[in-house]
């Protein structure tokens, strides 16, 4: 399928304006909700494209005493500037850096996802590609976002470059989501296969990105500050595109340029939590016991300057701006949504029900509202999502102009506990579970109010890749499960096998899939809920 990103929406007056060549006519309020959702997703991704973000953060001041200025902090330039990078958005970041730095850049190596250059070339995004005579070596690997021999080769090349630097050199480090898989350099005697097996098993058990990266750091030569240590005594300037909730520097790409805030004891707690401590390979036990190397010894990181240049919050704010221009009453719930997809889907379903109940009047309706609100508060407490306050959000909606369509936006990264052998990703599974929750709710008294509204839910990964699939995510609605049943699809069976991609591919010829191809950026996921009265 052709990329949706061949045409970008024109951004409204109150919003950030993209300078990229990807433009299209602005969305109309009369469009279908799925079209609105697609418009919001495109706008969110456009806001965090790596090139524009990097050019806002990094400035070259030429002259007799040339300087590189990073977020207002100057660094003297001679013929001493090197570049390394790793992550899903790093190719575009490197292209922008190359434009800025010109001949001041001496040498570079970047590790990027397998096939990304061909994808960007085929979809007309040549601005994210390096020049033909570039001084930056591009190495592709980590197919399906899993560390492999190609990524290990790239990591070794990056390590060799860093270790060859001197006190007079500058190392510009470009980091984005996906960097962990693209910078695999396990501490001997741990093998790449052993490290991959442990992280894959943890992920299948529902471990969070924080837990996964805590383990990765402990087993890595370059993560957990290892790259900064390798580059010492050179000055290290790190530009980071965050794909982690809260933007913790030691977790994004497993923190290669920042001291780790975790100990080996933290690793043992995580492995115990997921019942893996007794099955560890001897090599992993050796490294975690500290007997293999002193790589965790605290070091001075005063030679490192880390800056976060982009995040999920930026993407959500752009989507909010676009939704308001379309006439939606819009709220950003949180940029830190986390938790198991089934629980998050239930939370969103209850929130939708409460919004649809909010315009109804009467004693019986008030009782229904109280019941739904109590259930919602219980799930909110269970998930403990940073920044999420559903009661405050609903109060803001109730105090605003009645009758307007509603848009709720959120971002973050959910988890899926694998129980089946199907093919899917967290965004597609979340979308399908929201549809199932809404379908079940319609058989209840509180859910009967859903029939008065059009409802669209979208969950999409800003990198354009949802798990090991070609989709970025999916759209769903309250009618989806009923329509699927009429065509002979059993949604619950697909979900029990974690097979959401197969469902969305086969159902209605895949029209509910969000297909983008690799976007060239990565700031976690975007969730959008659109609600408007039927006939409105």
Coordinates of C-alpha atoms in Angstrom, one line a residue:
X1 CA 0.0 0.0 0.0
X2 CA 1.3 3.5 -0.8
X3 CA 2.4 5.7 2.0
X4 CA -0.2 8.0 3.6
X5 CA 2.6 10.4 4.2
X6 CA 3.0 11.4 0.5
X7 CA 0.6 14.2 1.3
X8 CA 0.6 16.1 4.6
X9 CA -2.1 18.4 5.8
X10 CA -1.7 22.1 5.7
X11 CA -1.4 23.2 9.3
X12 CA -3.8 26.0 10.5
X13 CA -2.9 29.5 11.5
X14 CA -2.7 28.8 15.2
X15 CA -0.5 25.7 14.7
X16 CA 3.1 25.0 13.8
X17 CA 3.6 25.0 10.1
X18 CA 5.6 22.3 8.5
X19 CA 8.3 23.4 6.1
X20 CA 8.4 20.0 4.5
X21 CA 7.2 19.3 0.9
X22 CA 4.4 17.0 2.2
X23 CA 1.4 19.2 1.9
X24 CA -2.3 18.7 1.1
X25 CA -5.6 20.5 1.6
X26 CA -6.8 21.0 5.1
X27 CA -9.3 18.7 6.5
X28 CA -13.0 19.7 6.6
X29 CA -15.3 19.5 9.6
X30 CA -17.8 17.5 7.4
X31 CA -15.4 14.6 6.8
X32 CA -15.9 11.1 8.3
X33 CA -14.4 10.6 11.7
X34 CA -11.8 8.2 10.3
X35 CA -10.6 10.9 8.0
X36 CA -10.4 13.3 10.9
X37 CA -8.4 10.8 12.9
X38 CA -6.0 10.3 10.0
X39 CA -5.6 14.0 9.7
X40 CA -4.7 14.4 13.4
X41 CA -2.3 11.5 13.2
X42 CA -0.5 12.9 10.2
X43 CA -0.3 16.3 11.8
X44 CA 1.1 14.8 15.0
X45 CA 3.8 13.0 13.2
X46 CA 4.7 16.0 11.0
X47 CA 5.4 18.0 14.1
X48 CA 8.1 15.6 15.3
X49 CA 9.9 14.9 12.0
X50 CA 13.5 14.7 12.9
X51 CA 14.9 17.3 10.4
X52 CA 13.0 20.4 11.6
X53 CA 13.4 19.5 15.2
X54 CA 17.2 19.1 14.9
X55 CA 17.5 22.4 12.9
X56 CA 15.7 24.2 15.7
X57 CA 18.1 22.8 18.3
X58 CA 21.5 23.0 16.5
X59 CA 23.0 26.1 15.0
X60 CA 26.4 26.6 13.2
X61 CA 28.1 30.0 13.6
X62 CA 30.8 30.2 11.0
X63 CA 33.6 32.7 10.9
X64 CA 37.2 33.0 12.2
X65 CA 36.2 31.2 15.3
X66 CA 33.4 28.9 14.2
X67 CA 31.1 27.5 16.9
X68 CA 28.4 24.9 17.2
X69 CA 25.5 26.1 19.3
X70 CA 23.3 23.5 21.0
X71 CA 20.3 24.9 22.8
X72 CA 22.2 28.1 23.4
X73 CA 25.4 26.5 24.6
X74 CA 28.4 27.2 22.3
X75 CA 31.2 24.7 21.4
X76 CA 34.3 25.6 19.6
X77 CA 34.7 24.0 16.2
X78 CA 37.9 22.9 14.5
X79 CA 38.4 19.9 12.2
X80 CA 37.4 17.8 15.2
X81 CA 33.7 17.0 14.8
X82 CA 32.5 13.4 14.6
X83 CA 29.0 12.0 14.5
X84 CA 27.4 8.8 15.6
X85 CA 23.7 7.8 15.8
X86 CA 21.2 5.0 16.3
X87 CA 17.5 4.8 16.2
X88 CA 14.4 4.9 13.9
X89 CA 14.6 8.6 13.4
X90 CA 18.3 9.0 13.2
X91 CA 18.6 8.9 9.4
X92 CA 16.6 12.1 9.1
X93 CA 18.4 13.6 12.0
X94 CA 21.8 12.9 10.4
X95 CA 20.6 14.3 7.1
X96 CA 19.7 17.6 8.8
X97 CA 22.9 17.6 10.8
X98 CA 24.9 17.1 7.5
X99 CA 23.1 20.1 6.0
X100 CA 24.0 22.3 9.1
X101 CA 27.6 21.2 9.6
X102 CA 28.8 20.9 6.0
X103 CA 32.6 20.5 5.8
X104 CA 33.0 20.9 9.6
X105 CA 31.9 17.3 9.9
X106 CA 34.9 15.0 9.6
X107 CA 33.4 11.4 9.9
X108 CA 30.3 9.7 11.1
X109 CA 28.6 6.3 11.6
X110 CA 24.9 5.7 12.1
X111 CA 22.9 2.5 12.8
X112 CA 19.3 2.6 11.3
X113 CA 16.5 0.1 10.7
X114 CA 16.7 -2.4 7.9
X115 CA 15.2 -1.1 4.7
X116 CA 14.6 2.5 5.9
X117 CA 16.7 4.1 3.1
X118 CA 14.8 2.2 0.4
X119 CA 11.4 3.1 2.0
X120 CA 12.2 6.8 2.3
X121 CA 13.5 6.8 -1.3
X122 CA 10.4 5.0 -2.6
X123 CA 8.0 7.3 -0.8
X124 CA 9.5 10.6 -1.9
X125 CA 11.1 11.6 1.4
X126 CA 14.5 12.3 0.0
X127 CA 15.1 15.1 2.5
X128 CA 15.6 12.4 5.1
X129 CA 18.4 10.7 3.1
X130 CA 22.1 11.6 3.2
X131 CA 24.0 13.2 0.3
X132 CA 25.7 10.8 -2.2
X133 CA 29.2 11.8 -1.1
X134 CA 28.3 11.9 2.6
X135 CA 31.0 11.5 5.2
X136 CA 28.5 9.5 7.4
X137 CA 28.4 5.8 7.0
X138 CA 24.9 4.3 7.1
X139 CA 24.6 0.8 8.5
X140 CA 21.2 -0.9 8.5
X141 CA 20.1 -3.7 10.8
X142 CA 17.7 -4.7 13.6
X143 CA 15.0 -6.2 11.3
X144 CA 11.6 -6.1 13.0
X145 CA 13.2 -4.0 15.8
X146 CA 15.2 -7.0 17.0
X147 CA 19.0 -6.9 17.6
X148 CA 20.9 -8.9 15.0
X149 CA 24.3 -9.4 13.5
X150 CA 24.0 -6.4 11.2
X151 CA 23.2 -4.1 14.2
X152 CA 26.1 -5.6 16.2
X153 CA 28.5 -4.8 13.4
X154 CA 27.2 -1.2 13.4
X155 CA 27.5 -1.0 17.2
X156 CA 31.1 -2.2 16.9
X157 CA 31.9 0.5 14.3
X158 CA 30.4 3.2 16.5
X159 CA 32.4 1.9 19.5
X160 CA 35.6 1.9 17.4
X161 CA 35.0 5.5 16.3
X162 CA 34.3 6.7 19.9
X163 CA 37.3 5.0 21.4
X164 CA 39.6 6.7 18.9
X165 CA 38.7 10.2 20.0
X166 CA 40.9 12.6 21.9
X167 CA 40.4 15.5 24.3
X168 CA 40.3 18.0 21.5
X169 CA 37.4 16.2 19.6
X170 CA 33.6 16.8 19.6
X171 CA 31.3 13.8 19.3
X172 CA 27.7 14.6 18.2
X173 CA 25.5 11.7 19.2
X174 CA 22.0 11.4 17.6
X175 CA 19.6 9.2 19.6
X176 CA 16.0 8.1 19.0
X177 CA 13.6 5.3 19.8
X178 CA 14.7 1.9 18.5
X179 CA 18.2 2.7 19.5
X180 CA 18.4 -0.2 22.0
X181 CA 18.0 -2.8 19.2
X182 CA 20.3 -0.9 16.9
X183 CA 23.2 -0.6 19.4
X184 CA 23.6 -4.2 20.7
X185 CA 27.1 -4.8 22.1
X186 CA 26.7 -7.4 24.9
X187 CA 29.3 -7.6 27.6
X188 CA 31.3 -10.9 27.2
X189 CA 30.7 -13.7 27.9
X190 CA 27.0 -12.8 27.1
X191 CA 26.2 -13.5 23.5
X192 CA 23.9 -11.5 21.3
X193 CA 21.5 -14.4 21.1
X194 CA 21.3 -14.8 24.9
X195 CA 20.6 -11.1 25.4
X196 CA 18.0 -11.1 22.7
X197 CA 16.3 -14.2 24.2
X198 CA 16.1 -12.6 27.6
X199 CA 14.6 -9.3 26.4
X200 CA 12.1 -11.0 24.1
X201 CA 10.9 -13.3 26.9
X202 CA 10.5 -10.3 29.2
X203 CA 8.6 -8.4 26.6
X204 CA 6.3 -11.4 26.1
X205 CA 5.5 -11.4 29.8
X206 CA 4.4 -7.8 29.7
X207 CA 7.6 -6.1 30.9
X208 CA 7.6 -2.3 30.5
X209 CA 10.1 -0.4 28.4
X210 CA 11.7 0.8 31.6
X211 CA 12.2 -2.8 32.8
X212 CA 13.5 -4.0 29.4
X213 CA 16.0 -1.2 29.2
X214 CA 17.2 -1.7 32.8
X215 CA 18.2 -5.2 31.8
X216 CA 19.7 -4.2 28.5
X217 CA 21.9 -1.6 30.1
X218 CA 23.3 -4.1 32.6
X219 CA 24.3 -6.4 29.8
X220 CA 25.6 -3.9 27.4
X221 CA 29.0 -2.3 26.7
X222 CA 27.6 0.9 25.2
X223 CA 24.3 1.4 27.0
X224 CA 24.0 2.8 30.5
X225 CA 26.6 5.4 29.8
X226 CA 29.0 3.1 28.0
X227 CA 29.2 5.1 24.8
X228 CA 30.1 8.3 26.8
X229 CA 32.8 6.4 28.7
X230 CA 34.2 5.0 25.4
X231 CA 34.4 8.6 23.9
X232 CA 36.1 10.1 27.0
X233 CA 38.0 12.5 27.1
X234 CA 36.2 13.9 24.0
X235 CA 33.3 16.3 24.5
X236 CA 30.0 14.5 23.8
X237 CA 26.9 16.4 22.6
X238 CA 23.8 14.2 22.6
X239 CA 20.6 15.2 20.8
X240 CA 17.7 12.9 21.8
X241 CA 14.3 12.2 20.3
X242 CA 12.3 10.7 23.2
X243 CA 10.2 7.6 22.8
X244 CA 9.9 6.9 26.6
X245 CA 7.3 8.1 29.1
X246 CA 8.6 11.0 31.1
X247 CA 11.7 11.4 28.8
X248 CA 14.2 9.7 31.3
X249 CA 17.6 10.1 29.7
X250 CA 18.9 6.8 31.1
X251 CA 16.0 4.8 29.6
X252 CA 15.8 6.3 26.1
X253 CA 17.7 3.9 23.9
X254 CA 19.0 2.5 27.2
X255 CA 20.9 5.7 28.0
X256 CA 24.2 5.3 26.1
X257 CA 25.4 8.8 27.1
X258 CA 24.1 9.1 30.7
X259 CA 25.0 7.4 33.9
X260 CA 22.6 4.6 34.7
X261 CA 20.2 5.2 37.7
X262 CA 19.7 1.4 38.1
X263 CA 21.8 -1.2 39.9
X264 CA 22.3 -4.9 39.3
X265 CA 19.9 -5.4 42.2
X266 CA 17.2 -3.7 40.2
X267 CA 17.8 -6.3 37.5
X268 CA 17.4 -9.2 39.9
X269 CA 14.1 -7.7 41.2
X270 CA 12.8 -7.5 37.6
X271 CA 13.9 -11.0 36.7
X272 CA 12.3 -12.3 39.9
X273 CA 9.1 -10.5 39.2
X274 CA 8.8 -12.3 35.9
X275 CA 10.0 -15.7 37.2
X276 CA 13.2 -15.7 35.1
X277 CA 15.9 -15.7 37.8
X278 CA 16.3 -19.5 37.9
X279 CA 16.6 -19.9 34.2
X280 CA 19.3 -17.4 33.4
X281 CA 22.3 -18.5 31.3
X282 CA 25.5 -18.7 33.3
X283 CA 27.0 -15.9 31.3
X284 CA 24.2 -13.5 32.3
X285 CA 24.6 -14.5 36.0
X286 CA 28.3 -13.8 35.7
X287 CA 27.8 -10.3 34.3
X288 CA 25.1 -9.3 36.7
X289 CA 27.2 -10.5 39.6
X290 CA 29.8 -7.9 38.5
X291 CA 32.6 -10.5 38.2
X292 CA 33.0 -10.1 34.4
X293 CA 33.8 -6.4 34.2
X294 CA 33.8 -3.2 36.2
X295 CA 31.6 -1.5 33.6
X296 CA 29.1 -0.3 36.2
X297 CA 31.8 1.7 38.2
X298 CA 30.6 5.3 38.5
X299 CA 32.3 7.7 36.2
X300 CA 32.5 11.5 35.7
X301 CA 30.0 12.5 33.0
X302 CA 30.9 16.2 33.0
X303 CA 32.1 15.9 29.4
X304 CA 28.6 15.1 28.2
X305 CA 25.8 17.5 27.3
X306 CA 22.4 15.8 26.7
X307 CA 19.4 17.6 25.2
X308 CA 15.9 16.2 24.5
X309 CA 14.8 17.9 21.2
X310 CA 11.4 16.1 20.6
X311 CA 8.8 14.1 22.5
X312 CA 5.2 12.7 22.4
X313 CA 3.9 15.9 24.1
X314 CA 4.9 18.0 21.0
X315 CA 3.0 15.6 18.7
X316 CA -0.1 15.6 20.9
X317 CA -0.1 19.4 21.1
X318 CA -0.1 19.6 17.3
X319 CA -3.0 17.2 17.1
X320 CA -4.9 19.2 19.7
X321 CA -4.4 22.4 17.6
X322 CA -5.7 20.7 14.5
X323 CA -8.7 19.2 16.2
X324 CA -9.7 22.6 17.6
X325 CA -9.5 24.0 14.1
X326 CA -11.9 21.3 13.0
X327 CA -14.4 22.4 15.7
X328 CA -13.7 19.8 18.3
X329 CA -13.7 20.5 22.0
X330 CA -10.3 19.0 22.7
X331 CA -8.4 17.7 25.7
X332 CA -5.0 16.1 26.0
X333 CA -5.4 13.5 28.7
X334 CA -1.8 12.4 29.2
X335 CA 1.4 11.7 27.3
X336 CA 2.2 8.9 29.7
X337 CA -0.4 6.2 29.0
X338 CA 0.9 2.8 30.0
X339 CA -0.4 -0.5 31.2
X340 CA -1.8 -3.7 29.8
X341 CA -3.9 -3.1 26.6
X342 CA -7.0 -4.8 28.0
X343 CA -7.0 -2.5 31.0
X344 CA -6.3 0.7 29.0
X345 CA -9.1 -0.3 26.6
X346 CA -11.6 -0.7 29.4
X347 CA -10.5 2.8 30.7
X348 CA -11.1 4.4 27.3
X349 CA -14.5 2.6 27.0
X350 CA -15.7 3.9 30.3
X351 CA -14.5 7.4 29.5
X352 CA -16.4 7.3 26.2
X353 CA -19.6 6.1 27.9
X354 CA -19.4 8.8 30.5
X355 CA -19.0 11.5 27.8
X356 CA -22.0 10.1 26.0
X357 CA -24.0 10.1 29.2
X358 CA -23.0 13.7 30.1
X359 CA -25.7 15.4 28.1
X360 CA -28.6 13.2 29.4
X361 CA -30.7 14.4 32.3
X362 CA -32.8 12.7 35.0
X363 CA -32.4 10.9 38.3
X364 CA -31.9 7.5 36.7
X365 CA -29.2 8.9 34.4
X366 CA -27.4 10.5 37.3
X367 CA -27.2 7.0 38.9
X368 CA -25.7 5.6 35.7
X369 CA -23.2 8.4 35.6
X370 CA -22.2 7.7 39.2
X371 CA -21.8 4.0 38.5
X372 CA -19.6 4.5 35.4
X373 CA -17.6 7.3 37.0
X374 CA -16.8 5.0 40.0
X375 CA -15.6 2.2 37.7
X376 CA -13.5 4.8 35.8
X377 CA -11.9 6.1 39.0
X378 CA -11.1 2.6 40.1
X379 CA -9.3 1.8 36.8
X380 CA -7.5 5.2 36.9
X381 CA -6.2 4.4 40.3
X382 CA -5.1 0.9 39.2
X383 CA -3.2 2.2 36.1
X384 CA -1.7 5.2 38.0
X385 CA -0.9 6.9 34.7
X386 CA 1.2 10.1 35.3
X387 CA -0.8 13.2 34.6
X388 CA -4.1 11.5 34.0
X389 CA -7.1 12.9 35.8
X390 CA -10.3 11.8 34.2
X391 CA -12.5 13.7 36.7
X392 CA -10.8 16.9 35.9
X393 CA -11.1 16.2 32.2
X394 CA -14.8 15.5 32.4
X395 CA -15.4 18.6 34.5
X396 CA -13.7 20.7 31.8
X397 CA -15.9 19.2 29.1
X398 CA -19.1 19.8 31.1
X399 CA -18.2 23.4 31.7
X400 CA -17.5 24.0 28.0
X401 CA -19.8 24.7 25.2
X402 CA -22.4 21.9 24.9
X403 CA -23.2 20.2 21.6
X404 CA -19.7 20.4 20.1
X405 CA -18.0 17.2 19.0
X406 CA -15.3 16.0 21.4
X407 CA -11.7 15.0 20.8
X408 CA -9.7 13.3 23.5
X409 CA -5.9 12.8 22.8
X410 CA -3.4 10.7 24.7
X411 CA 0.0 9.2 24.1
X412 CA 2.4 6.8 25.6
X413 CA 3.2 3.1 25.2
X414 CA 1.0 0.2 26.4
X415 CA 2.1 -3.4 26.8
X416 CA 0.7 -6.7 25.6
X417 CA 1.0 -9.9 27.5
X418 CA 1.3 -12.6 24.8
X419 CA -0.9 -15.6 25.2
X420 CA -1.2 -16.7 21.6
X421 CA 0.9 -17.1 18.5
X422 CA -0.9 -14.6 16.2
X423 CA 0.5 -11.6 14.5
X424 CA -0.2 -8.1 15.9
X425 CA 1.1 -5.1 17.7
X426 CA 0.0 -3.1 20.8
X427 CA -1.8 -0.4 18.8
X428 CA -3.9 -2.8 16.7
X429 CA -4.7 -4.9 19.8
X430 CA -5.7 -1.8 21.7
X431 CA -8.0 -0.5 18.9
X432 CA -9.6 -3.9 18.6
X433 CA -10.1 -4.2 22.4
X434 CA -11.7 -0.7 22.6
X435 CA -14.1 -1.8 19.9
X436 CA -15.0 -5.0 21.9
X437 CA -15.5 -3.0 25.1
X438 CA -17.8 -0.6 23.4
X439 CA -19.7 -3.5 21.8
X440 CA -20.2 -5.1 25.2
X441 CA -21.2 -1.8 26.8
X442 CA -24.0 -1.3 24.3
X443 CA -25.9 -4.2 25.9
X444 CA -26.0 -2.3 29.2
X445 CA -28.2 0.6 30.3
X446 CA -25.3 3.0 30.5
X447 CA -24.0 1.9 27.1
X448 CA -27.3 2.4 25.4
X449 CA -26.5 6.1 25.1
X450 CA -23.6 5.2 22.7
X451 CA -26.2 4.7 19.9
X452 CA -26.8 8.5 19.7
X453 CA -23.1 9.2 18.8
X454 CA -20.5 8.5 16.1
X455 CA -17.4 7.2 17.8
X456 CA -13.9 6.7 16.4
X457 CA -10.9 5.4 18.2
X458 CA -7.4 5.5 16.7
X459 CA -4.1 4.1 18.1
X460 CA -1.0 4.5 16.0
X461 CA 2.8 4.2 16.4
X462 CA 4.5 7.4 15.3
X463 CA 7.3 5.3 13.8
X464 CA 4.9 3.7 11.4
X465 CA 5.5 0.2 12.6
X466 CA 3.3 -1.6 15.1
X467 CA 5.2 -4.6 16.3
X468 CA 6.3 -7.1 13.6
X469 CA 3.7 -5.8 11.1
X470 CA 3.4 -3.4 8.2
X471 CA 0.8 -1.3 9.9
X472 CA 1.3 1.7 12.2
X473 CA -2.0 0.9 14.1
X474 CA -5.7 0.8 13.5
X475 CA -9.0 2.6 13.7
X476 CA -12.1 1.2 15.4
X477 CA -15.7 2.1 16.2
X478 CA -18.6 0.9 18.3
X479 CA -20.1 -0.8 15.2
X480 CA -16.9 -2.7 14.3
X481 CA -17.6 -5.9 16.3
X482 CA -21.2 -6.2 15.1
X483 CA -20.1 -5.7 11.5
X484 CA -17.4 -8.3 12.0
X485 CA -19.8 -10.8 13.4
X486 CA -22.1 -10.3 10.4
X487 CA -19.2 -11.3 8.2
X488 CA -18.3 -14.4 10.3
X489 CA -15.4 -13.0 12.3
X490 CA -15.1 -13.7 16.0
X491 CA -13.2 -10.8 17.5
X492 CA -12.6 -12.5 20.9
X493 CA -10.9 -15.5 19.1
X494 CA -8.5 -13.2 17.3
X495 CA -7.7 -11.3 20.5
X496 CA -7.1 -14.5 22.5
X497 CA -4.5 -15.4 20.0
X498 CA -3.0 -11.9 19.9
X499 CA -3.9 -11.9 16.2
X500 CA -5.2 -8.4 15.7
X501 CA -3.2 -7.7 12.5
X502 CA -4.7 -10.8 10.8
X503 CA -8.2 -9.6 11.8
X504 CA -7.7 -6.1 10.5
X505 CA -6.1 -7.3 7.3
X506 CA -9.0 -9.7 6.5
X507 CA -11.9 -7.6 7.8
X508 CA -13.4 -5.3 5.2
X509 CA -10.3 -5.5 3.0
X510 CA -8.1 -3.9 5.6
X511 CA -9.8 -0.5 5.5
X512 CA -9.4 -0.1 9.3
X513 CA -5.6 -0.4 9.2
X514 CA -3.4 2.6 9.6
X515 CA -0.8 2.1 6.9
X516 CA 2.0 4.6 6.7
X517 CA 5.3 2.9 6.1
X518 CA 8.3 3.9 8.2
X519 CA 7.8 7.6 9.0
X520 CA 11.3 8.5 9.9
X521 CA 10.5 9.5 13.5
X522 CA 9.5 7.9 16.7
X523 CA 7.9 9.4 19.8
X524 CA 5.8 6.4 21.1
X525 CA 2.1 6.1 20.2
X526 CA -0.8 8.5 19.6
X527 CA -4.3 7.7 20.8
X528 CA -7.4 9.7 19.6
X529 CA -11.0 9.4 20.6
X530 CA -13.5 11.4 18.4
X531 CA -17.2 11.7 19.5
X532 CA -20.0 13.6 17.7
X533 CA -23.7 13.4 17.8
X534 CA -25.3 11.5 14.9
X535 CA -26.7 13.9 12.4
X536 CA -24.6 16.7 13.9

